[in-house]
Structure formats: C-alpha cells, structure tokens
Short mmCIF file of C-alpha atoms (C1' of nucleotides) in Angstrom, two decimals:
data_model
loop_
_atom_site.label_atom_id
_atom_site.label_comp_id
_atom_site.label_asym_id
_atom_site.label_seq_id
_atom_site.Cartn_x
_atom_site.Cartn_y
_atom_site.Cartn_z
CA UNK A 1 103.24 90.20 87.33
CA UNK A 2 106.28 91.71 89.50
CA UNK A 3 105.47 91.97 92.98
CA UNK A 4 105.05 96.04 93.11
CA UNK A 5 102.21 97.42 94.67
CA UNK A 6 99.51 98.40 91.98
CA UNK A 7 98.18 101.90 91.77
CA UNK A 8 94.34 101.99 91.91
CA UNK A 9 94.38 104.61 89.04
CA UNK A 10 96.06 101.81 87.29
CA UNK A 11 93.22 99.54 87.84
CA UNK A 12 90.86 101.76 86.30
CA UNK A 13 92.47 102.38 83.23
CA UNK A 14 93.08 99.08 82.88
CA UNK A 15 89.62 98.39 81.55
CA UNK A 16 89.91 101.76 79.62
CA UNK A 17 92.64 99.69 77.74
CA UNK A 18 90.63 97.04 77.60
CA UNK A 19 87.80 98.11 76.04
CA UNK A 20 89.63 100.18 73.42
CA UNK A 21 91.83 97.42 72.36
CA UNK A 22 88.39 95.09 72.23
CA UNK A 23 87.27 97.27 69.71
CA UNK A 24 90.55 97.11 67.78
CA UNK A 25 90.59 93.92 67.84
CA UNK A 26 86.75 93.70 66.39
CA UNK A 27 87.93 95.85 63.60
CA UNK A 28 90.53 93.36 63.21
CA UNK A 29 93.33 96.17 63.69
CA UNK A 30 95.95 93.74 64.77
CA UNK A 31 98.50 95.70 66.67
CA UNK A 32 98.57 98.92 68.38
CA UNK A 33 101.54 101.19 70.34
CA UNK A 34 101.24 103.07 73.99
CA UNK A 35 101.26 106.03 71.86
CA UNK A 36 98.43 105.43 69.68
CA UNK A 37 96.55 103.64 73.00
CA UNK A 38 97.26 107.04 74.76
CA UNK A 39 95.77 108.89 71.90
CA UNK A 40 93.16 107.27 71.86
CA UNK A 41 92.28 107.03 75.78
CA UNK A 42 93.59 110.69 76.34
CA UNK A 43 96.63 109.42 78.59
CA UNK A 44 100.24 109.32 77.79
CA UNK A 45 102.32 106.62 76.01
CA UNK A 46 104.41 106.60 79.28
CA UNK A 47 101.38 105.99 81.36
CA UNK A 48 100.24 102.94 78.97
CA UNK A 49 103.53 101.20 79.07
CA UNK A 50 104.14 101.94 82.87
CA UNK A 51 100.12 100.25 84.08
CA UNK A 52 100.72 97.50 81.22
CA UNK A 53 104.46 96.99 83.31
CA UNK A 54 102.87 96.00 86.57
CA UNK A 55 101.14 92.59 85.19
CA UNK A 56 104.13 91.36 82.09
CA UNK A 57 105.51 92.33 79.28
CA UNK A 58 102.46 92.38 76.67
CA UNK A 59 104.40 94.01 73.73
CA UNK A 60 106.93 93.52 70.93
CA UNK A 61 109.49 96.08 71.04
CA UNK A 62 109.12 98.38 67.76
CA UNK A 63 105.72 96.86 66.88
CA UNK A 64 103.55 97.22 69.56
CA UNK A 65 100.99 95.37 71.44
CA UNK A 66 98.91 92.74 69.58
CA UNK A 67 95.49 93.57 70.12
CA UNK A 68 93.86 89.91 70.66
CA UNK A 69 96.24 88.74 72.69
CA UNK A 70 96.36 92.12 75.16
CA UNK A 71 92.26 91.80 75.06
CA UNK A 72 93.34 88.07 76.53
CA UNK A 73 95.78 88.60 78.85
CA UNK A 74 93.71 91.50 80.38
CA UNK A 75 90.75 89.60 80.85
CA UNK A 76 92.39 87.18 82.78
CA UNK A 77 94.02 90.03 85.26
CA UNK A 78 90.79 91.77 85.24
CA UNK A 79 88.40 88.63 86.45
CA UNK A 80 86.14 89.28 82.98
CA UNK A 81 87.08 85.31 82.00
CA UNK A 82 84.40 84.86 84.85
CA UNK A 83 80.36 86.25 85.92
CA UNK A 84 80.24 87.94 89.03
CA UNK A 85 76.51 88.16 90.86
CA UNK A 86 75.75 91.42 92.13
CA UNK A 87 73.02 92.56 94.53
CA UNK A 88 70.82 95.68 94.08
CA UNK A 89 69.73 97.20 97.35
CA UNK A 90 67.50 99.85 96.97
CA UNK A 91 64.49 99.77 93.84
CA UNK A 92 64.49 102.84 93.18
CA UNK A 93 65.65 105.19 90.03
CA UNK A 94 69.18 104.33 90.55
CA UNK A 95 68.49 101.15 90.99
CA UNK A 96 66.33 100.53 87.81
CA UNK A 97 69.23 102.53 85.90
CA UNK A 98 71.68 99.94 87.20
CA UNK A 99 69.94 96.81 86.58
CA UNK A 100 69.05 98.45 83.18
CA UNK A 101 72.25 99.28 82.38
CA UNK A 102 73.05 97.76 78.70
CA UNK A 103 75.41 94.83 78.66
CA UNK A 104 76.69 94.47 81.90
CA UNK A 105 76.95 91.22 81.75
CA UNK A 106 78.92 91.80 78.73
CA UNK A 107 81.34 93.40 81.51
CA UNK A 108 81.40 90.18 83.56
CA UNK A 109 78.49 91.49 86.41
CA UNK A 110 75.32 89.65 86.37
CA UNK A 111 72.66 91.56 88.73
CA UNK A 112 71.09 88.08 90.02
CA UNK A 113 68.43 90.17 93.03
CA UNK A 114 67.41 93.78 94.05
CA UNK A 115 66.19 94.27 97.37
CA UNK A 116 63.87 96.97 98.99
CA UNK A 117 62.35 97.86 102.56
CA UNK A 118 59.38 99.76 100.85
CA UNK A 119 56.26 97.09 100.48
CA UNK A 120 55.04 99.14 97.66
CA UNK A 121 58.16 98.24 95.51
CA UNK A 122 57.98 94.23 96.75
CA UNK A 123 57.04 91.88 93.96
CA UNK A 124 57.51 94.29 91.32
CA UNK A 125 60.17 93.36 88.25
CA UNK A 126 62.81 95.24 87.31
CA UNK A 127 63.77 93.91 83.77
CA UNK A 128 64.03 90.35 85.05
CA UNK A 129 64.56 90.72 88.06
CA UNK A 130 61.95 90.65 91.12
CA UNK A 131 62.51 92.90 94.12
CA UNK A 132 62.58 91.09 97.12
CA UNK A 133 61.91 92.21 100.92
CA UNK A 134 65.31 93.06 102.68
CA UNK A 135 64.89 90.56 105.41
CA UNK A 136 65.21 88.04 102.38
CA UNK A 137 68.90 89.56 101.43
CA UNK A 138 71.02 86.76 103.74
CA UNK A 139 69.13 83.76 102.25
CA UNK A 140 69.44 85.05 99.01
CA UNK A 141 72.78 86.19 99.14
CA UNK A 142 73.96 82.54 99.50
CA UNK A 143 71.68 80.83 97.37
CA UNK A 144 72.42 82.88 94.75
CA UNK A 145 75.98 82.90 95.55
CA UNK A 146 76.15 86.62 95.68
CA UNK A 147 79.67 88.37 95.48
CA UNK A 148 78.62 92.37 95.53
CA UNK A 149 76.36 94.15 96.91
CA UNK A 150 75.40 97.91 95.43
CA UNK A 151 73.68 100.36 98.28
CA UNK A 152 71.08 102.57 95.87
CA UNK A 153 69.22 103.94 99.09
CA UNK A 154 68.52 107.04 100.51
CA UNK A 155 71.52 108.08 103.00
CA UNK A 156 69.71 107.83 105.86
CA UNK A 157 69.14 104.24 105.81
CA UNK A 158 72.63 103.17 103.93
CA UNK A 159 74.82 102.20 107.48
CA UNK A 160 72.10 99.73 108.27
CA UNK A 161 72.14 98.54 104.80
CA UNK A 162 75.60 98.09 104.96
CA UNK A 163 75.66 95.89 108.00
CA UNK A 164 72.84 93.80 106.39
CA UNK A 165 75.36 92.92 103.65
CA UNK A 166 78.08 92.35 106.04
CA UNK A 167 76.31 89.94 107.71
CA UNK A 168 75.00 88.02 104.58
CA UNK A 169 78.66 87.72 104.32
CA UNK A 170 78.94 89.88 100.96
CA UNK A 171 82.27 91.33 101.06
CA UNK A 172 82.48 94.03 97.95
CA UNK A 173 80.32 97.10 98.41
CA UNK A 174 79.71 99.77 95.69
CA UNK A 175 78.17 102.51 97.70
CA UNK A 176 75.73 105.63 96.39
CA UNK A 177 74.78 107.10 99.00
CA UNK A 178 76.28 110.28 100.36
CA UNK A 179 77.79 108.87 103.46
CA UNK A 180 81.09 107.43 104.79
CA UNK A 181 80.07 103.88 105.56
CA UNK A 182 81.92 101.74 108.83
CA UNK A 183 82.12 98.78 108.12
CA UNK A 184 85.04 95.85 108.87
CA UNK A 185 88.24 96.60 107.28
CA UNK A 186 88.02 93.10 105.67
CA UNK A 187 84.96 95.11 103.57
CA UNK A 188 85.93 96.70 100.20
CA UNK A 189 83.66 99.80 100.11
CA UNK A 190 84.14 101.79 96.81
CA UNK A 191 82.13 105.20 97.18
CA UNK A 192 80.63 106.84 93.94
CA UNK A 193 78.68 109.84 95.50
CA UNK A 194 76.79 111.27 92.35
CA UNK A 195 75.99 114.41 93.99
CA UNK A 196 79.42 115.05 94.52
CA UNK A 197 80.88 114.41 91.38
CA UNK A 198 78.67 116.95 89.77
CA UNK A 199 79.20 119.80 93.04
CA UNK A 200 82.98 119.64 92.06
CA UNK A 201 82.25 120.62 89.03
CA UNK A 202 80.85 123.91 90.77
CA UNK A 203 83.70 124.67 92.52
CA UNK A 204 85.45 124.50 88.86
CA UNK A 205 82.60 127.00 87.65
CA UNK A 206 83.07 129.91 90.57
CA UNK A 207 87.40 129.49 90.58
CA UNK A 208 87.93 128.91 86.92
CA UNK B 1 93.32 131.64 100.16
CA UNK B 2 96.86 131.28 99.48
CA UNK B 3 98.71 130.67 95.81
CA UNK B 4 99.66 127.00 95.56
CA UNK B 5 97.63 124.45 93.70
CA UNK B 6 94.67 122.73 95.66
CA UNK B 7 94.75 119.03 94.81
CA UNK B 8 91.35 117.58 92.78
CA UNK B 9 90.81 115.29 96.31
CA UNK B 10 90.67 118.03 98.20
CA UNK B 11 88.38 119.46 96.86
CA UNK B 12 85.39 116.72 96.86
CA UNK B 13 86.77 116.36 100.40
CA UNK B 14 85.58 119.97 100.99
CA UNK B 15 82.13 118.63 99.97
CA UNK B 16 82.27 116.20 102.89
CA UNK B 17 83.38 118.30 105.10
CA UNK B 18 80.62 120.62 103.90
CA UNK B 19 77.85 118.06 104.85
CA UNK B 20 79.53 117.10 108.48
CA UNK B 21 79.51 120.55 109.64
CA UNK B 22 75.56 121.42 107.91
CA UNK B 23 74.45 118.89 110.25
CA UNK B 24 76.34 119.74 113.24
CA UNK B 25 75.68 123.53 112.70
CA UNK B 26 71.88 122.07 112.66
CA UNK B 27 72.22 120.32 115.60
CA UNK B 28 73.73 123.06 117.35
CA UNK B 29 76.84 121.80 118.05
CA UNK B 30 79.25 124.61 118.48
CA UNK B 31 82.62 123.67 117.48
CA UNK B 32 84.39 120.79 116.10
CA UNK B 33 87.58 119.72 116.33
CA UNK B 34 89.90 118.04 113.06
CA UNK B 35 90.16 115.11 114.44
CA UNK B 36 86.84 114.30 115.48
CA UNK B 37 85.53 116.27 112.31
CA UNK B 38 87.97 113.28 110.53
CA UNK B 39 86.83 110.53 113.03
CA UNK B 40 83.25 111.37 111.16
CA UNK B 41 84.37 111.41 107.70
CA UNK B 42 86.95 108.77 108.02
CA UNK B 43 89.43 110.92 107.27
CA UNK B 44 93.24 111.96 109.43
CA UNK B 45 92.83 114.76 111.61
CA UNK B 46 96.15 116.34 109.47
CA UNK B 47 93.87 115.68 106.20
CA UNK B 48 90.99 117.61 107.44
CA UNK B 49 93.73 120.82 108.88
CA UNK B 50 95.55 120.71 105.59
CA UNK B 51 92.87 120.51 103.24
CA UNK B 52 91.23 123.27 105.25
CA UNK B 53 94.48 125.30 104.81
CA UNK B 54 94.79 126.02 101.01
CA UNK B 55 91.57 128.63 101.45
CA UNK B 56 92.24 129.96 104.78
CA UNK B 57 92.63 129.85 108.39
CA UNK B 58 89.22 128.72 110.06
CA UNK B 59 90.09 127.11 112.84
CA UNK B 60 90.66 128.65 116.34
CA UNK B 61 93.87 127.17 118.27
CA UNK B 62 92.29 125.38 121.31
CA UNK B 63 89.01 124.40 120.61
CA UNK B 64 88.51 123.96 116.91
CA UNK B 65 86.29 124.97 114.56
CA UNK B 66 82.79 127.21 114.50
CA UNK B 67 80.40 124.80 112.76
CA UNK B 68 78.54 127.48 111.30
CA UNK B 69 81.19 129.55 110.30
CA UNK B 70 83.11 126.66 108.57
CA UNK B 71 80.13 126.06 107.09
CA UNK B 72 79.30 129.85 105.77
CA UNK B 73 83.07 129.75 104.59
CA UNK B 74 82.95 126.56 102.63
CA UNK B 75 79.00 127.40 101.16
CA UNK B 76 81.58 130.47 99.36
CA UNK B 77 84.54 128.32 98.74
CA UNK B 78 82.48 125.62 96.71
CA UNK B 79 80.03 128.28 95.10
CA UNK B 80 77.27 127.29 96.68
CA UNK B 81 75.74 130.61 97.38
CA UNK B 82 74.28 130.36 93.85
CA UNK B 83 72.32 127.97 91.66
CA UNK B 84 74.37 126.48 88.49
CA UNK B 85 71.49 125.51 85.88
CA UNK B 86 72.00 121.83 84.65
CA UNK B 87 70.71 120.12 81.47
CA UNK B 88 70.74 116.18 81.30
CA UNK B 89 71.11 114.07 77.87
CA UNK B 90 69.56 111.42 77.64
CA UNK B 91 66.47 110.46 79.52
CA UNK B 92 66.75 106.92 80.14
CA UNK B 93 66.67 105.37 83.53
CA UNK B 94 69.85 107.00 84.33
CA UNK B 95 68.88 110.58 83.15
CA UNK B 96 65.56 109.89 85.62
CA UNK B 97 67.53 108.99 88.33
CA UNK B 98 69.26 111.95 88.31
CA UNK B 99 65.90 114.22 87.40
CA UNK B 100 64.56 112.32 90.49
CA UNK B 101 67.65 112.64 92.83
CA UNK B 102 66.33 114.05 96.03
CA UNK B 103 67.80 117.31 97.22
CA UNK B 104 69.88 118.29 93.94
CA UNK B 105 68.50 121.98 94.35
CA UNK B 106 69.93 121.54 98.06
CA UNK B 107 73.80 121.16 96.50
CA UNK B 108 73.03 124.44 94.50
CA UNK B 109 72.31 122.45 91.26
CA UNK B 110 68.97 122.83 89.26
CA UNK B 111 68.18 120.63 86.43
CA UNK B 112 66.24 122.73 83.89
CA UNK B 113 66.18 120.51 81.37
CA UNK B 114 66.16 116.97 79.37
CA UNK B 115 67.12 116.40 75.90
CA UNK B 116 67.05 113.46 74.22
CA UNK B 117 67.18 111.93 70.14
CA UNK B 118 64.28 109.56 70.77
CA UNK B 119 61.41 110.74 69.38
CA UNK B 120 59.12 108.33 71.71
CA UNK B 121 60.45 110.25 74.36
CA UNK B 122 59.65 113.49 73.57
CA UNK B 123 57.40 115.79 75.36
CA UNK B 124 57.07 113.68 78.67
CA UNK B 125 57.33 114.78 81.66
CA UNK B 126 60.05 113.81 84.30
CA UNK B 127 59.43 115.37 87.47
CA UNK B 128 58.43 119.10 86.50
CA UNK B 129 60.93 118.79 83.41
CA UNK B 130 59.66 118.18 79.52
CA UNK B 131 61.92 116.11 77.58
CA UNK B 132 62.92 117.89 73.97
CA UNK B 133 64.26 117.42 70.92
CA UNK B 134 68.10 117.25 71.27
CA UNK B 135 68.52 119.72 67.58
CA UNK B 136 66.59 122.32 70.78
CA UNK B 137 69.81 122.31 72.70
CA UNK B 138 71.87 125.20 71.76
CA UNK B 139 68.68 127.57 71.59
CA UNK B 140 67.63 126.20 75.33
CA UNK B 141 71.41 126.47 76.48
CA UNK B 142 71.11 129.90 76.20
CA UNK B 143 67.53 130.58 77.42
CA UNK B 144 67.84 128.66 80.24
CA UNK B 145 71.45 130.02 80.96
CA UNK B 146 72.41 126.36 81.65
CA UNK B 147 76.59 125.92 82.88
CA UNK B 148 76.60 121.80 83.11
CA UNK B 149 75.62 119.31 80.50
CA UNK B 150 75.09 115.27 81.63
CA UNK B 151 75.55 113.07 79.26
CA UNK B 152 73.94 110.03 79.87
CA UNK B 153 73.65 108.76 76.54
CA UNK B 154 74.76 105.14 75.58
CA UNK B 155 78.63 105.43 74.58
CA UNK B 156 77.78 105.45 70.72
CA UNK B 157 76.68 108.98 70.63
CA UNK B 158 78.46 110.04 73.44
CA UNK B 159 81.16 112.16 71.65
CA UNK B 160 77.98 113.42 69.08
CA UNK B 161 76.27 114.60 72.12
CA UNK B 162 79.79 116.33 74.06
CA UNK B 163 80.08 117.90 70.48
CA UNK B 164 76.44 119.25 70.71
CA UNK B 165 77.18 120.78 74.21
CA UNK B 166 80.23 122.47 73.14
CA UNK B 167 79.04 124.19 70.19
CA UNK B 168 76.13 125.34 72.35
CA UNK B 169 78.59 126.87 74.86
CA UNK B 170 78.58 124.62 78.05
CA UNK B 171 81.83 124.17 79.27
CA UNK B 172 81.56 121.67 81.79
CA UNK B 173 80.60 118.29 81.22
CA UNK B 174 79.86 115.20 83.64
CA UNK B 175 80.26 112.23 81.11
CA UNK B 176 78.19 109.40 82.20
CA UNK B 177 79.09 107.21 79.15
CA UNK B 178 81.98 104.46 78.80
CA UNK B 179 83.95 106.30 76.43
CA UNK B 180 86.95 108.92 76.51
CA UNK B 181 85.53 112.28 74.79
CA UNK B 182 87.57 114.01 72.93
CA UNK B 183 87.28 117.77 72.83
CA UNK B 184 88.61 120.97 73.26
CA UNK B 185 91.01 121.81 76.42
CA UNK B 186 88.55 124.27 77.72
CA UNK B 187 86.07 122.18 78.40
CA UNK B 188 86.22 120.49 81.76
CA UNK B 189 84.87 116.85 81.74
CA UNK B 190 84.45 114.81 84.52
CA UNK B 191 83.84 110.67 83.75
CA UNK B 192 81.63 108.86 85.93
CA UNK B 193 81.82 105.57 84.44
CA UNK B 194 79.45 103.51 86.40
CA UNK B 195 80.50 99.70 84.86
CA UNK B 196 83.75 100.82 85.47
CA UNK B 197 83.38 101.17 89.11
CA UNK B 198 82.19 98.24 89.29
CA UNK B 199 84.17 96.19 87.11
CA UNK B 200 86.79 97.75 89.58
CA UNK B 201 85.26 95.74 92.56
CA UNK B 202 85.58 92.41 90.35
CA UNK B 203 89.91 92.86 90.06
CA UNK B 204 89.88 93.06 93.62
CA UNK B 205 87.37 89.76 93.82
CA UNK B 206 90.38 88.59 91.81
CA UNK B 207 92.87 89.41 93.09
CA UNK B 208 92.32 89.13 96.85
"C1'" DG C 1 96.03 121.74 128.26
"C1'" DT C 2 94.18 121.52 123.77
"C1'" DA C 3 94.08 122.06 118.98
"C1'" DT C 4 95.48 124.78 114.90
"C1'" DG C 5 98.58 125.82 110.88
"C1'" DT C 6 102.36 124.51 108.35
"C1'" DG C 7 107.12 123.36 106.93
"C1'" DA C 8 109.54 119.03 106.48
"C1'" DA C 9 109.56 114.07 105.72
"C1'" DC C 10 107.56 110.58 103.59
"C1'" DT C 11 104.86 107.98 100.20
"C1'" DA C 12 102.59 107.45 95.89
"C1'" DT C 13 102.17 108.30 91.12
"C1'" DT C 14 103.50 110.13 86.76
"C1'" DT C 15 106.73 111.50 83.37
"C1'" DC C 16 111.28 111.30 81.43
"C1'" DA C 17 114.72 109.27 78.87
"C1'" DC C 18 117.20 105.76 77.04
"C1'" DA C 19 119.25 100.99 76.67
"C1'" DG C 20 117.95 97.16 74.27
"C1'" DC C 21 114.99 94.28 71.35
"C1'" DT C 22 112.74 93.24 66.66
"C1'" DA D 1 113.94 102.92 62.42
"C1'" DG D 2 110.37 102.11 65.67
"C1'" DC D 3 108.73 100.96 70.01
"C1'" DT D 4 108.92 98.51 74.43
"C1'" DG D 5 110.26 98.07 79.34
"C1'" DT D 6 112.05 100.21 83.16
"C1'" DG D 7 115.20 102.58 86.36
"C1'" DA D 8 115.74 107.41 87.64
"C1'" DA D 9 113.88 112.06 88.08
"C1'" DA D 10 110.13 114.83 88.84
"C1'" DT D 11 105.79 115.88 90.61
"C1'" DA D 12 101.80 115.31 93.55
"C1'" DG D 13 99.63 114.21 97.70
"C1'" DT D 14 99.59 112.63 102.58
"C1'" DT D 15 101.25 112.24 107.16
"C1'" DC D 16 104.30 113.77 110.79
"C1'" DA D 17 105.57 116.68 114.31
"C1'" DC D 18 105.98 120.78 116.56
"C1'" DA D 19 106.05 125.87 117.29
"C1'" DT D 20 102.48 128.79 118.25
"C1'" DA D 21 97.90 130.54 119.66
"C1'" DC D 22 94.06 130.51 122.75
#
DNA sequence: GTATGTGAACTATTTCACAGCT
DNA sequence: AGCTGTGAAATAGTTCACATAC
C-alpha cells in the first residue's frame, strides 16, 4: 500500500471486486483483466486498476489479475481473514432481516446479541440469537467482545441508543434510523437511511 | 431552478433538509438560518446555501429561511405532493421490514404490493398487502400503476427478478441484493447492499 | 448587523493515455 | 500484442469569502 489517502467509494467496491473474483475463482477461471472486472461490476477498467493501485500491484502486465491470489490479498486488506461480532439493537423487522440475513458470517460479521427496550420482545429468539434487555448491552458488549453495534430502532429513541453503545465502548456504528446521530468523533457512524434511498428515487421519477 | 447539474448528494441532502424544517414548521418555529439548519443536520452552513441554490432562491438575506415555505418548496422539488405506488420482491424478513416500515405513506411512497416465487408464501398477508405469484407481476404493474420495484430477493435471482420488472415497465429499481444488475440504460437502479455496508465498517476496524 | 447567494478557490475522485512489462 | 500501473488531465463536489439584500 502507498501512503495516499483512500477514497471511500474505493472501499466499497473493493468487496464488489471481491466477491466477483470469489466466484471466478470457484469456477476455477484463473485470471481476469480490469476490463473484463469492469464489465462485469458495471465500472470502468480505469476505475479497477486505479482502487486495485491504492493497496499493490496485484496484476501481471498483459495477463491480468490472478483470481486466487487477488481473492487473497483482498481479504487480508478487507479484515475478512478475521470474524467480527456485531450487536443488534432494536428486535424488530429490520432487525430480524439482519440477523437473518444469509451468510453473513460468510462475510466475516457474526451477530453474537440483539438488544430491545420493549419487554414484550425480551427472551424471544431470533434465529439463535436471544434478545436481551438494553440495560444488559455494556456487560454484554465486553463479554462477548463486541466490535459493532447496528441501531434498528425507531428514530425517536436512536441518540440515546447511540450513547448506550458509546459507553459500552463499541466504537463502529451502522445506523438505520432517519436521524443525524452526535456522537464522539472517535465514533465511526455509517448512516443507511432506507427511507431515503427509496425518496431519491422520487425525485428521479418527477425530474426525469 | 437554474440549468447546471445537481449533484446525486444533494439531493438525499434535500431529504434531510426536508425533515429538519417539517418539524420546525410543526413546532412553529418561524425561520431558520443555514447554519443552524446545518448545525442540526451536521452539515456546513455553505452546504445547506448551495445545495439550496440549484432549485431556487428561498432564503431571505437577514434572517433566513421560512420553515414552512422551505418546506412547501422542497415537498415540490422532491415530488412529494403525490404518491409513487411501490411493489416489493421478495417477502422475506427484509421485504416485511419494509411492508412494516412505519410512516412510508408519510415520504409519499405506498407499497401496493408483494411478489414472491415461493409458493409457501403465497396468499399471506403482510400488513394489509397479499403476497402473489411473481408470473402476476406485469399484469399487477399495470393495474396497480406501480413506478418502483424492490428487489429483495437473495442475489441468485436477482437479475431474473430486475428482468421481470423491466419487461413489466417499471423503470426504477432499488436493488436490495449483493449483485450488479445488468440492464438497460433507462432504467434507474439504486443498490442498497446491506452486507456491504457493513463489511465497510470491518476495513475501517482494520485499518484504524 | 445578520444572513443569503454565488463566483472563485480548493479538494476529491474519475477518466485518459501511454510508457513499460510479460 | 495485450494489459498493467500511474502520472496528468478532466470532472465533480465542497468550502471559502464577500458583495449584496434586508
């Protein structure tokens, strides 16, 4: 890795690349070129090359990339040579979704507790997972050596949420609800506001 | 609204905005300033003004902006003055979630219906909607009038399903499934790639 | 005095284009 | 010949800073 600042977009595709070139490698396609990556992950040869760039040099000049050995090398830049525990806060729909979400752990993120305030939702299981009273989160979160925390409640209650996992000393956030969260800048927060991904496609609909 | 391009950020920003100045207008708070309307959002004061600027000029030199009539103007900016009809594939945990979300009719979106290829899951209910057969689709589209398909199928019969929701005439796609879909350049599609967010969160745990 | 609207400056990101390697 | 790796050019997006309006 050179010591350039990485692009966040670059991040992301990152594990576009990675997946695709998992599957090439499955189907024992041995190498592959930006341009045929690209193709495949609708984004340009240049852009390939350019995100690959930031961490080494990964290919063979007029071959291409070998797949097994990119899969490698971007595991270990990507943390997936490792299991991350993640928290669930909030039982509801979302949160079910999440913790049923098919192979996540194949993606390195093992959902190890899902918390609630409601009493009604205490006790229950969620795949295997038992949802615990919020007041439990800070004794949990360092038994179970918990690294992220995901906020699945309603907005309302999401700030106070948020401090919770601050002070159980979790330090990644993935946030759902529909509000800007303040928190310590030490705190990652990473916002994915549903609701707001699909309203933007309405503004597309009324100025296309 | 002037001619030059308005950048993709800006416009979920709008969205934000939106919210802040519903809930001021409701609490009867006049006017609102950019910079404290971007000390709420967590946004710069020069964002707010500039983002603002590609549809208009709202503010008032002085003392800021009319909550309620920055609100009226972005409700028409962001078309949501109307109701865009929405149908969701797949209706596993995530496609619930989203049935379930609270307040979807309040962002101008209506679900009106649930398709999916399970036949276990046919004909129950989620919420008010009745899941069909997904071979229903294109005869439904255009009953219902429907604008936005969700796909929130797993990633194996994700571009099946986009393919579906083309030839049934929806042009605008929220793709909920790990894969990069590949059709034509009329259709808009916007990923949400849930693992992916997260798996984001782990480079940083990483990388720190 | 206070706060907008907006060119200009700056910063970030993507695309180009090509020298150099296999 | 084919394809990478990477500076340079181009494009996009954000922040600055100030003339202007109330």
């Amino acid at each position: 890795m050179n010591g350039k600042k990485v692009p966040e977009g670059t991040i992301s595709r990152l594990f576009i690349y990675y997946r695709e070139v998992s599957e090439l490698s499955s189907l024992k396609i041995k190498t592959i070129s930006s341009a045929e990556l690209g193709e495949r992950t609708n984004l340009s040869d240049a852009q390939v090359r350019k995100d690959l760039g930031y961490f080494g040099q990964f290919g063979v000049s007029g071959s291409g990339y070998d797949t097994s050995e990119l899969k490698k090398a971007l595991e270990k830049i990507l943390g997936k040579d490792r299991t991350w525990n993640v928290a669930v806060i909030g039982a509801g729909h979302l949160g079910a979704a999440l913790l049923s979400y098919p192979g996540f752990k194949n993606y390195g993120l093992e959902i190890v507790a899902a918390f609630d305030s409601d009493s009604k939702r205490i006790g229950k299981k969620l795949g295997e997972i038992e949802v615990q009273l919020i007041s439990d989160l800070s004794k949990t979160a360092k038994d179970k050596k918990i690294h992220i925390g995901i906020i699945t409640v309603p907005a309302a209650s999401a700030q106070e949420v948020a401090e919770k996992l601050v002070e159980a000393g979790i330090e990644y956030i993935l946030n759902f609800a529909p509000v800007s969260l303040d928190v310590p800048d030490s705190i990652k927060v990473k916002d994915v506001d549903l609701s707001r991904e699909l309203e933007t496609l309405t503004y597309f609909l009324v100025n296309k």
